[in-house]
């Protein structure tokens, strides 16, 4: 696990890197009560990010009936990658096998299960881009 310079991890934050590596870039704030779990492939969070309180970022390679894993079903590694300058709203959930592009904004209480492009504002369950910022 690595945490960049001038990053803040608030109280009651749980970080579990027992499976894969977790890296948090510099100048990134993780809000109160959030959870970051590495799963098998890990989590990468860029620089200058704001992760609001009670957010859930969890990479897990769950086994499905028949022995297939989430990674096999998605067809890509189970890593969660969050770009630079990303804002994740309070209570949002970021699931396995997801990439969030630089400058994206995830609305509060959204559930991200697919990739979100750079500079997108995404919301909902499942989260979908509703606007691309310039």
Coordinates of C-alpha atoms in Angstrom, one line a residue:
X1 CA 0.0 0.0 0.0
X2 CA 1.3 3.5 -0.8
X3 CA -0.2 6.9 0.0
X4 CA 1.1 10.0 -1.7
X5 CA 2.4 13.2 -0.1
X6 CA -0.2 15.6 1.4
X7 CA -3.0 13.1 1.2
X8 CA -5.6 12.9 4.0
X9 CA -7.2 9.8 5.3
X10 CA -10.1 10.8 7.6
X11 CA -11.2 9.0 10.7
X12 CA -13.1 5.7 10.5
X13 CA -11.8 5.0 7.0
X14 CA -11.0 1.3 6.4
X15 CA -8.4 0.3 3.9
X16 CA -7.8 -3.4 3.2
X17 CA -4.9 -4.4 1.0
X18 CA -4.8 -8.0 1.9
X19 CA -5.5 -9.1 -1.7
X20 CA -4.0 -6.7 -4.2
X21 CA -2.0 -3.5 -4.0
X22 CA -3.6 -0.1 -3.1
X23 CA -2.0 3.1 -4.2
X24 CA -3.4 6.6 -3.4
X25 CA -1.9 9.6 -5.2
X26 CA -0.7 12.8 -3.6
X27 CA -3.2 15.5 -2.6
X28 CA -6.0 13.0 -2.4
X29 CA -8.6 13.2 0.4
X30 CA -10.6 10.1 1.6
X31 CA -13.7 11.1 3.6
X32 CA -14.9 9.8 6.9
X33 CA -16.3 6.3 7.0
X34 CA -15.1 5.3 3.5
X35 CA -13.9 1.8 2.6
X36 CA -11.2 0.9 0.1
X37 CA -10.6 -2.8 -0.5
X38 CA -7.9 -4.1 -2.9
X39 CA -9.4 -7.4 -4.0
X40 CA -7.0 -9.6 -6.0
X41 CA -6.0 -7.0 -8.6
X42 CA -5.9 -3.9 -6.4
X43 CA -7.0 -0.3 -6.5
X44 CA -5.2 2.7 -8.0
X45 CA -6.4 6.2 -7.1
X46 CA -4.8 9.2 -8.8
X47 CA -3.7 12.6 -7.6
X48 CA -5.9 15.5 -6.5
X49 CA -8.9 13.2 -5.9
X50 CA -11.8 13.8 -3.5
X51 CA -13.5 10.7 -2.1
X52 CA -16.4 11.9 -0.1
X53 CA -17.6 10.4 3.2
X54 CA -19.1 6.9 3.3
X55 CA -17.9 5.9 -0.2
X56 CA -17.2 2.3 -1.0
X57 CA -14.4 1.3 -3.4
X58 CA -14.1 -2.5 -3.4
X59 CA -12.2 -4.8 -5.8
X60 CA -13.2 -8.4 -5.3
X61 CA -12.9 -11.3 -7.6
X62 CA -16.1 -13.0 -6.5
X63 CA -16.7 -16.6 -7.7
X64 CA -20.0 -17.2 -9.4
X65 CA -21.9 -20.4 -9.7
X66 CA -19.9 -22.8 -12.0
X67 CA -16.6 -21.4 -10.8
X68 CA -16.4 -18.3 -13.0
X69 CA -15.1 -15.1 -11.5
X70 CA -16.1 -11.5 -12.0
X71 CA -12.8 -11.0 -13.9
X72 CA -13.6 -13.8 -16.3
X73 CA -17.1 -12.5 -16.9
X74 CA -15.9 -8.9 -17.5
X75 CA -13.1 -10.1 -19.8
X76 CA -10.6 -7.7 -18.2
X77 CA -8.5 -7.6 -15.0
X78 CA -10.4 -6.9 -11.8
X79 CA -8.4 -3.8 -11.0
X80 CA -10.2 -0.5 -10.0
X81 CA -8.4 2.5 -11.5
X82 CA -9.5 6.0 -10.6
X83 CA -7.8 8.8 -12.6
X84 CA -6.5 12.2 -11.4
X85 CA -8.7 15.0 -10.3
X86 CA -11.7 12.7 -9.8
X87 CA -14.5 13.6 -7.3
X88 CA -16.6 10.7 -5.9
X89 CA -19.7 11.9 -4.1
X90 CA -20.8 10.8 -0.7
X91 CA -22.1 7.2 -0.4
X92 CA -21.0 6.2 -3.9
X93 CA -20.0 2.6 -4.6
X94 CA -17.2 1.8 -7.1
X95 CA -17.3 -1.9 -8.0
X96 CA -14.7 -4.3 -9.5
X97 CA -13.2 -4.1 -13.0
X98 CA -13.9 -0.3 -13.4
X99 CA -11.8 2.6 -14.7
X100 CA -12.9 6.2 -14.0
X101 CA -11.2 8.7 -16.3
X102 CA -9.3 11.9 -15.3
X103 CA -11.6 14.8 -14.2
X104 CA -14.7 12.7 -13.8
X105 CA -17.4 13.4 -11.2
X106 CA -19.5 10.6 -9.7
X107 CA -22.7 11.9 -8.1
X108 CA -23.6 10.9 -4.5
X109 CA -25.0 7.5 -3.9
X110 CA -24.2 6.3 -7.5
X111 CA -23.2 2.7 -8.1
X112 CA -20.4 2.5 -10.7
X113 CA -20.2 -0.9 -12.5
X114 CA -18.8 0.1 -15.9
X115 CA -16.1 2.4 -17.0
X116 CA -16.7 6.2 -16.9
X117 CA -14.9 8.3 -19.4
X118 CA -12.6 11.3 -18.6
X119 CA -14.4 14.6 -17.7
X120 CA -17.8 12.8 -17.4
X121 CA -20.4 13.5 -14.8
X122 CA -22.0 10.2 -14.0
X123 CA -25.0 9.3 -11.7
X124 CA -27.4 6.6 -11.0
X125 CA -27.6 2.9 -10.3
X126 CA -25.9 1.8 -12.4
X127 CA -24.0 5.1 -12.9
X128 CA -24.1 6.4 -16.5
X129 CA -22.5 9.6 -17.9
X130 CA -25.1 12.4 -18.1
X131 CA -22.7 15.1 -19.3
X132 CA -19.1 15.4 -20.6
X133 CA -17.3 18.5 -19.3
X134 CA -15.0 20.5 -21.6

